[in-house]
CSV table of C-alpha atoms and ligand atoms in Angstrom, one decimal:
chain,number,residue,atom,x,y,z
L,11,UNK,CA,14.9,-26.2,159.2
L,12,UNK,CA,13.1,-29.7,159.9
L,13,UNK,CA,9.9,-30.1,157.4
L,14,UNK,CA,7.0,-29.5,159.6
L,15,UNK,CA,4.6,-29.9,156.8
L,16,UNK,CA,5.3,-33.8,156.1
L,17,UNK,CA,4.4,-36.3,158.7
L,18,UNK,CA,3.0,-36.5,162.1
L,19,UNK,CA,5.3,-33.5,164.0
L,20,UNK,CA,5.0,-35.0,167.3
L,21,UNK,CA,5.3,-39.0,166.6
L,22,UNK,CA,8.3,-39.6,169.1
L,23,UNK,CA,9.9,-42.0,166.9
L,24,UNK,CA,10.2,-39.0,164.2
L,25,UNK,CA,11.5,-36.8,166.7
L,26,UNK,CA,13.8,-39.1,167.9
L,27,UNK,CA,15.1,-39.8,164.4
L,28,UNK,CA,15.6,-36.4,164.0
L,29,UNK,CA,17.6,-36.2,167.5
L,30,UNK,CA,19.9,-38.8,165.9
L,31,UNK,CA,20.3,-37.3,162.8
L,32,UNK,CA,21.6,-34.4,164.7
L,33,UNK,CA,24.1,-36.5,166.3
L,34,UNK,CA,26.3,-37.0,162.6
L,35,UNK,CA,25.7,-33.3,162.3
L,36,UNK,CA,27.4,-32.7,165.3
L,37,UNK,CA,30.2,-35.1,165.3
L,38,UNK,CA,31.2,-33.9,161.9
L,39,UNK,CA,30.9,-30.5,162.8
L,40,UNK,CA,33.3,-31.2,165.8
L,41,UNK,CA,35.6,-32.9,163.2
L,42,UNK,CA,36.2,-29.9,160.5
L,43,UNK,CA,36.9,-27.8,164.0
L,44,UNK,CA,39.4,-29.6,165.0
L,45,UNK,CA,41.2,-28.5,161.1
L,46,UNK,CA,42.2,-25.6,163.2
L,47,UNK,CA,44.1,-24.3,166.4
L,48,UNK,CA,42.1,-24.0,169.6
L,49,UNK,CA,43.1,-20.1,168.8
L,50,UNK,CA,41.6,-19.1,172.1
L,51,UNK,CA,41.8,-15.5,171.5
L,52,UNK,CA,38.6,-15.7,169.3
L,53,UNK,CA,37.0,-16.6,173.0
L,54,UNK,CA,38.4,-13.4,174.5
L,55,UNK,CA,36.0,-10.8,174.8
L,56,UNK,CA,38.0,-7.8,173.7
L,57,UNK,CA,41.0,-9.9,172.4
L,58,UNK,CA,40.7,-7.7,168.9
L,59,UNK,CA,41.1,-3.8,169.0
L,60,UNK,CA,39.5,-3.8,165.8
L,61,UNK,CA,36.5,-4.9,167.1
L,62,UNK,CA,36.5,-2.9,170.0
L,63,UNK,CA,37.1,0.0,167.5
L,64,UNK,CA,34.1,-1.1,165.9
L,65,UNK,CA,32.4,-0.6,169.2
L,66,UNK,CA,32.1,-4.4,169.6
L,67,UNK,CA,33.0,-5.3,173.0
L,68,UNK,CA,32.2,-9.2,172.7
L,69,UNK,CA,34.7,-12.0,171.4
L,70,UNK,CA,35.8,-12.6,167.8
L,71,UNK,CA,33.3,-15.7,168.1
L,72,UNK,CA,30.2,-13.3,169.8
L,73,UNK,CA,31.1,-11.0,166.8
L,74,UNK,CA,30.8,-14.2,164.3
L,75,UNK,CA,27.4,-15.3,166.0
L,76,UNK,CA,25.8,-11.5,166.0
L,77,UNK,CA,27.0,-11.0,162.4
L,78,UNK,CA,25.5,-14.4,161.0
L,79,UNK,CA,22.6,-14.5,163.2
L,80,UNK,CA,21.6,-10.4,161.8
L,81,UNK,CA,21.9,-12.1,158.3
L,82,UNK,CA,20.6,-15.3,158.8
L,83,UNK,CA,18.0,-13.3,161.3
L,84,UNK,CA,16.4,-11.0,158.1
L,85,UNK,CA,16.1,-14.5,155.5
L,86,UNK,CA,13.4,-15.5,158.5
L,87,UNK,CA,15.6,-18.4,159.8
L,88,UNK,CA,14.6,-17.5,163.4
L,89,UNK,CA,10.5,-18.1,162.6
L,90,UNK,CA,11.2,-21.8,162.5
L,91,UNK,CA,10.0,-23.0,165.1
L,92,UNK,CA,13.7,-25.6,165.7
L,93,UNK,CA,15.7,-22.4,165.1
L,94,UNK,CA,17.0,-20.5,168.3
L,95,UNK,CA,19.3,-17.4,168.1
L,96,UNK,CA,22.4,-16.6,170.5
L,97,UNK,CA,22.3,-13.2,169.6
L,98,UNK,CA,19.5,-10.9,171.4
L,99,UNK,CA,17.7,-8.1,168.9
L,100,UNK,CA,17.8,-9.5,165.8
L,101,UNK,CA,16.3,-7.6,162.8
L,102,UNK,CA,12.8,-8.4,161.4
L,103,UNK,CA,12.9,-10.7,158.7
L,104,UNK,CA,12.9,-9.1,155.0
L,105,UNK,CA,9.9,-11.7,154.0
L,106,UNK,CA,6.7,-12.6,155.4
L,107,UNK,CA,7.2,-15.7,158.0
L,108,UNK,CA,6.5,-18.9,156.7
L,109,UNK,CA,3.1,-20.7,157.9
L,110,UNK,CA,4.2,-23.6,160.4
L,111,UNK,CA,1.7,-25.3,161.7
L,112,UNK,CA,1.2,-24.6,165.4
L,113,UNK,CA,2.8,-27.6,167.2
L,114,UNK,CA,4.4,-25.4,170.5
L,115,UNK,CA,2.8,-24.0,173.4
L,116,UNK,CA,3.9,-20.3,173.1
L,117,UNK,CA,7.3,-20.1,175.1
L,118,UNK,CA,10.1,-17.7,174.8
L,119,UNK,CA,12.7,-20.5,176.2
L,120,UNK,CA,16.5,-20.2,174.9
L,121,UNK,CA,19.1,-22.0,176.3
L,122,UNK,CA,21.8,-20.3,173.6
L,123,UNK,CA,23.8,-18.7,176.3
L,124,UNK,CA,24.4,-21.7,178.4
L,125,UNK,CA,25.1,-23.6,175.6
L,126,UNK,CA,27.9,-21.0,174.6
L,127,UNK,CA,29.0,-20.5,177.9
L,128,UNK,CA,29.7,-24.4,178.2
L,129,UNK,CA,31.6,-25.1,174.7
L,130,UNK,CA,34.1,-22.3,175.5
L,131,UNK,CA,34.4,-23.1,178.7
L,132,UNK,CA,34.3,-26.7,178.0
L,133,UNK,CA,34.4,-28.3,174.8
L,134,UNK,CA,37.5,-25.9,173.9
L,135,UNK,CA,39.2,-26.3,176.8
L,136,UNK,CA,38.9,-30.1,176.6
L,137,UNK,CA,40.2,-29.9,173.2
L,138,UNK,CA,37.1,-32.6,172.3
L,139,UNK,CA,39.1,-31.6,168.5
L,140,UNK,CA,42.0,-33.1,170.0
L,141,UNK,CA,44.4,-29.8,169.7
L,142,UNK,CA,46.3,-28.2,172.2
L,143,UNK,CA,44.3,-25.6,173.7
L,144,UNK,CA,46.9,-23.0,173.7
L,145,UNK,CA,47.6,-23.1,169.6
L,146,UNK,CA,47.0,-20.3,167.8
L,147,UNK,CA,47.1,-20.9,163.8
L,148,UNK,CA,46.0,-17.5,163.1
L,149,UNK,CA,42.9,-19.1,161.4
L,150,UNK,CA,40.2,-17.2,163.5
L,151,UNK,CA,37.7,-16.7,160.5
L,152,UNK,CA,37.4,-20.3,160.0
L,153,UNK,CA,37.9,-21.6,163.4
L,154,UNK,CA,35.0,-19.2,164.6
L,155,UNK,CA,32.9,-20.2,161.0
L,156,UNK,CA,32.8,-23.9,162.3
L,157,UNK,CA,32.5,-22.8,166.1
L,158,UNK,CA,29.4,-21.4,164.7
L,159,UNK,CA,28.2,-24.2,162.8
L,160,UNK,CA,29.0,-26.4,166.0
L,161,UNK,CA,27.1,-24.1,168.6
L,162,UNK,CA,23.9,-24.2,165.9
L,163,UNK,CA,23.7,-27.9,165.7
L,164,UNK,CA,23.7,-28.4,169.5
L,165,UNK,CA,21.3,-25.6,170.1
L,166,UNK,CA,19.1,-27.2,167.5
L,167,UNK,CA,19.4,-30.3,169.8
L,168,UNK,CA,18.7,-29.0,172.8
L,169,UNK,CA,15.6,-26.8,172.0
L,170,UNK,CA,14.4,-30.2,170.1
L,171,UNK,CA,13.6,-31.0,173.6
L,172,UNK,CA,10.4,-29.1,173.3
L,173,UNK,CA,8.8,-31.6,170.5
L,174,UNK,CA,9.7,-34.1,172.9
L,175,UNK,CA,7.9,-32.6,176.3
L,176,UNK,CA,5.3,-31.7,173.8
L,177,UNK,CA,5.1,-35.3,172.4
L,178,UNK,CA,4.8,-36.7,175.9
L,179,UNK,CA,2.6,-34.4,177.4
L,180,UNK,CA,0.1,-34.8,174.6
L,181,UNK,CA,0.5,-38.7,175.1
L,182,UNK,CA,-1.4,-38.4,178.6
L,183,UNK,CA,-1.9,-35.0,179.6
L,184,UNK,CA,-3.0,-36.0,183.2
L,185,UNK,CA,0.2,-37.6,184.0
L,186,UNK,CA,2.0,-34.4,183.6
L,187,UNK,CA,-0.8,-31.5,184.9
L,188,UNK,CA,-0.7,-32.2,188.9
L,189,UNK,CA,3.2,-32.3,188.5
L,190,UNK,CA,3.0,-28.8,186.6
L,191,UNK,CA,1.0,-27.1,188.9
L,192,UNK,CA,2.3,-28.0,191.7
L,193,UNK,CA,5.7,-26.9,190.0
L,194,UNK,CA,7.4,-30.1,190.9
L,195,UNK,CA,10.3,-30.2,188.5
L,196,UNK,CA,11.6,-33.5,189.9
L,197,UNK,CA,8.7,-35.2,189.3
L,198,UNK,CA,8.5,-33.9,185.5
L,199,UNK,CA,11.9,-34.8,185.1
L,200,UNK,CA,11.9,-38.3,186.2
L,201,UNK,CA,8.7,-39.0,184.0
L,202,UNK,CA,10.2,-37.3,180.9
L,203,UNK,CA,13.8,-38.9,181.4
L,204,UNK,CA,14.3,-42.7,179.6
L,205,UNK,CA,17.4,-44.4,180.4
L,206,UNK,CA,17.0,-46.8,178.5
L,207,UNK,CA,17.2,-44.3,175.4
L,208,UNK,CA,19.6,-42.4,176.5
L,209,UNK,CA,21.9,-45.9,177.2
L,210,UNK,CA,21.6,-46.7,173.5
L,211,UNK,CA,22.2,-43.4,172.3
L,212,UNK,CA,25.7,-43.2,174.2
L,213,UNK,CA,26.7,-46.4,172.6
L,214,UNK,CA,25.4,-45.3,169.3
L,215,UNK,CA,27.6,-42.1,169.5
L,216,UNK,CA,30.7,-43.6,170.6
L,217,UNK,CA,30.7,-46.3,167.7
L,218,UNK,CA,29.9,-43.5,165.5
L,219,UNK,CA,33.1,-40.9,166.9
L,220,UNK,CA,35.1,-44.1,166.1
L,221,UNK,CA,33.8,-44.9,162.7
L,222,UNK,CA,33.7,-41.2,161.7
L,223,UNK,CA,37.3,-40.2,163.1
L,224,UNK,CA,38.8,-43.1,161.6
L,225,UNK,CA,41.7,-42.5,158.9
L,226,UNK,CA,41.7,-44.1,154.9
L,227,UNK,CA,44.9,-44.6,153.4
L,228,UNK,CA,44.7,-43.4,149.4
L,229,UNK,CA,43.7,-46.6,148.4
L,230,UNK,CA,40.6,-46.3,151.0
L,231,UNK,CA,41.9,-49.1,153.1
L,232,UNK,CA,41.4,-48.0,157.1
L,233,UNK,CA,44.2,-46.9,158.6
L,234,UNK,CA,45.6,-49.3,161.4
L,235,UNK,CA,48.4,-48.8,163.7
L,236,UNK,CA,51.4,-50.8,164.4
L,237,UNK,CA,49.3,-53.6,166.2
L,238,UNK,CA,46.8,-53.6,163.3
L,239,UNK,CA,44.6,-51.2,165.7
L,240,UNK,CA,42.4,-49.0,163.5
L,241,UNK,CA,43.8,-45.7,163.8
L,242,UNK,CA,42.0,-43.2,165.6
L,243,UNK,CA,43.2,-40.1,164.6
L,244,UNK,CA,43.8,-37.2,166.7
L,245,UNK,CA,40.8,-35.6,164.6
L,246,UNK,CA,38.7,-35.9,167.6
L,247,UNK,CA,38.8,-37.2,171.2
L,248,UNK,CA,35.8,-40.1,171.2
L,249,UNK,CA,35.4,-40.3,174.8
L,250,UNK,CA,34.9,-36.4,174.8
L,251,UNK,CA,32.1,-36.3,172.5
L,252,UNK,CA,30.6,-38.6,174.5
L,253,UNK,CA,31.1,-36.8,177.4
L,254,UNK,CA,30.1,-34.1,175.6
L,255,UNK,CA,26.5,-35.8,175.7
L,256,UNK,CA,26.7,-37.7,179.1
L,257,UNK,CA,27.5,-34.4,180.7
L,258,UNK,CA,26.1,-31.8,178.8
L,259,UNK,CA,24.1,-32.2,176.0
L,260,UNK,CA,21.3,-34.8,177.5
L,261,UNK,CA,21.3,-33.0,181.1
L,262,UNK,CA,20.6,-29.4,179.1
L,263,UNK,CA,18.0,-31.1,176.6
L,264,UNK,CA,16.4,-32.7,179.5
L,265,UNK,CA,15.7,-28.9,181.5
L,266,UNK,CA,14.4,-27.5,178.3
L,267,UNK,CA,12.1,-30.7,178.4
L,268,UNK,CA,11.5,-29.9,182.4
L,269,UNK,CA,11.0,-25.7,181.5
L,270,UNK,CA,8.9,-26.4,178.9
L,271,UNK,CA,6.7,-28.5,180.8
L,272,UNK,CA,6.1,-25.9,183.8
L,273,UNK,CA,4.8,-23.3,181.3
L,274,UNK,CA,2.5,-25.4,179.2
L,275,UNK,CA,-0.3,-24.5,180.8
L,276,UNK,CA,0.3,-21.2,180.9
L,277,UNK,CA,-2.8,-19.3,179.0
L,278,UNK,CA,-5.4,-21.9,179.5
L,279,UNK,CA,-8.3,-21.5,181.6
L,280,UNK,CA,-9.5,-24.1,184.4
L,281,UNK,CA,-11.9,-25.7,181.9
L,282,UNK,CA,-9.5,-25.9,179.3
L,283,UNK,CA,-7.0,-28.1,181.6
L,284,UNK,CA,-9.7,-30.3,182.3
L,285,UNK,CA,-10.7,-31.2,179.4
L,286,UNK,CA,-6.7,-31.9,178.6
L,287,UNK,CA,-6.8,-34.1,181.3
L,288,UNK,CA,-9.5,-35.9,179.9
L,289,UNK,CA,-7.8,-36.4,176.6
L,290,UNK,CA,-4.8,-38.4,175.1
L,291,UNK,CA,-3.1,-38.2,171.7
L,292,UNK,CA,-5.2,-39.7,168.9
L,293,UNK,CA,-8.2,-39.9,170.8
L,294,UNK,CA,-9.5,-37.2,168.6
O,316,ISJ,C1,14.9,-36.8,174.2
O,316,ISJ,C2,14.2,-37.6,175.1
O,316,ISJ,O1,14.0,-37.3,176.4
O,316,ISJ,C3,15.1,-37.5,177.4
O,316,ISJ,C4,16.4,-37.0,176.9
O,316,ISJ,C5,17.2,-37.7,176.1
O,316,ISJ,C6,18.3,-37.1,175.3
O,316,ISJ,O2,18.6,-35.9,175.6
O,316,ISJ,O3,18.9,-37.8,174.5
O,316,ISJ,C7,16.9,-39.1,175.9
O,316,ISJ,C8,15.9,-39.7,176.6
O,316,ISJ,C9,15.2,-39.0,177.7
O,316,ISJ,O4,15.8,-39.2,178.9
O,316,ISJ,C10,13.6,-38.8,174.6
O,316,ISJ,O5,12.7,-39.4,175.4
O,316,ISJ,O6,13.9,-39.3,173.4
């Protein structure tokens, strides 16, 4: 959970650097997965008669995600306002929830079960770890321990896209208004989209996948292959996590951005919007 305390919460640049940070969190994440068989049984809802004797009709990874999320759920994880559950009716937390400063307009968006419908659907299937999709290892506690660690760094992503809109709209509130009102999500997408980031951040990524997949021999010199090619393992496919972002993670982030934005208004009287219009960040 980001420190909201420390810093200006909706400086761009921070958000941004967390959004990149996020990116090594990911990669690595998609690296210890690929330790492991595709095992895609644990994607099977009801592949396991024990669960289903449990009364658990979801898959092994559903199970995973309910069962960490109900724990994780009662230490107050899910009061943060960058934390985002997959798993609907959570317990209360067992302590008080910690003061964060209000920074979001109140939303209730979740994106969790697009997110999870996509990485099975997707990101398994692909074998982005490089393994074939039909292997089963037997390791389905660990393989569905990482899946979980994977889908929580990309959701963490994603919803970051809220800062973002928030950022922006603060930046000049009357650029964004007519657009919401008139519920013109084209419009608020092309002025929250930035190729010129998003070009940069792909290049970033895949020289990243290919520094961070990249073999050591014992005596730490880099692997190279028989043309004296470093050697990219099969730990991860490099133009899949880039995919991963082109067509997935980016698009996603940017319609939390674009949903966001359409209910930011919701709750404030006629006054209260035109005064926003009238304002821009650090002009108070
Ligand atoms: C996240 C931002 O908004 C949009 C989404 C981006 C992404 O998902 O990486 C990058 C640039 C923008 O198109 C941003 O402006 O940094």
């Amino acid at each position: 959970m980001e420190n909201f305390i420390i810093g200006d919460p909706l400086s761009l640049d921070r958000i941004r650097g967390v959004l990149t940070r996020l990116e090594d969190t990911i990669i690595f994440s998609l690296i210890e997965r690929a330790q492991f068989a595709q095992n895609p049984r644990i994607y099977q809802k009801g592949a396991f008669a024990e669960l289903t004797a449990l009364g658990f009709h979801g898959s092994w990874l559903e199970w995973f995600l309910k069962e960490t999320e109900t724990f994780h759920a009662k230490a107050r994880r899910y009061t943060s306002p960058d934390e985002y559950p997959f798993t609907c009716d959570l317990p209360a937390p067992v302590l008080p929830p910690l003061k964060y400063p209000k920074i979001l307009h109140p939303n209730k968006i979740n994106v969790n079960q697009s997110i999870l419908s996509f990485y099975v659907r997707t990101i398994r299937a692909k074998g982005i770890t490089g393994d074939d999709e039909f292997e089963d290892d037997g390791n389905y506690g660990s393989a569905a321990t990482i899946d979980v660690e994977v889908l929580q760094s990309i959701s963490k992503r994603v919803h970051y896209g809220k800062f973002v809109s928030e950022s922006k709209f603060q930046d000049n509130p009357a650029a964004f208004i007519p657009h919401i009102q008139e519920r013109d999500r084209c419009a608020l997408a092309g002025l929250i989209t930035k190729p010129e980031v998003e070009k940069k951040l792909l290049q970033r990524l895949h020289k990243k996948a290919v520094t961070y997949a990249q073999d050591f021999a014992p005596d730490g010199e880099i692997m190279r292959d028989a043309n004296g090619n470093i050697g990219i393992t099969a730990k991860i496919d490099v133009d899949g996590v880039v995919d991963l972002y082109e067509s997935f993670i980016i698009p996603i982030t940017k319609e939390v951005e674009v949903d966001y934005l359409l209910q930011r208004l919701d709750g404030l009287s006629a006054e209260d919007i035109e005064n926003l219009k009238q304002r821009r960040r650090g002009a108070v």
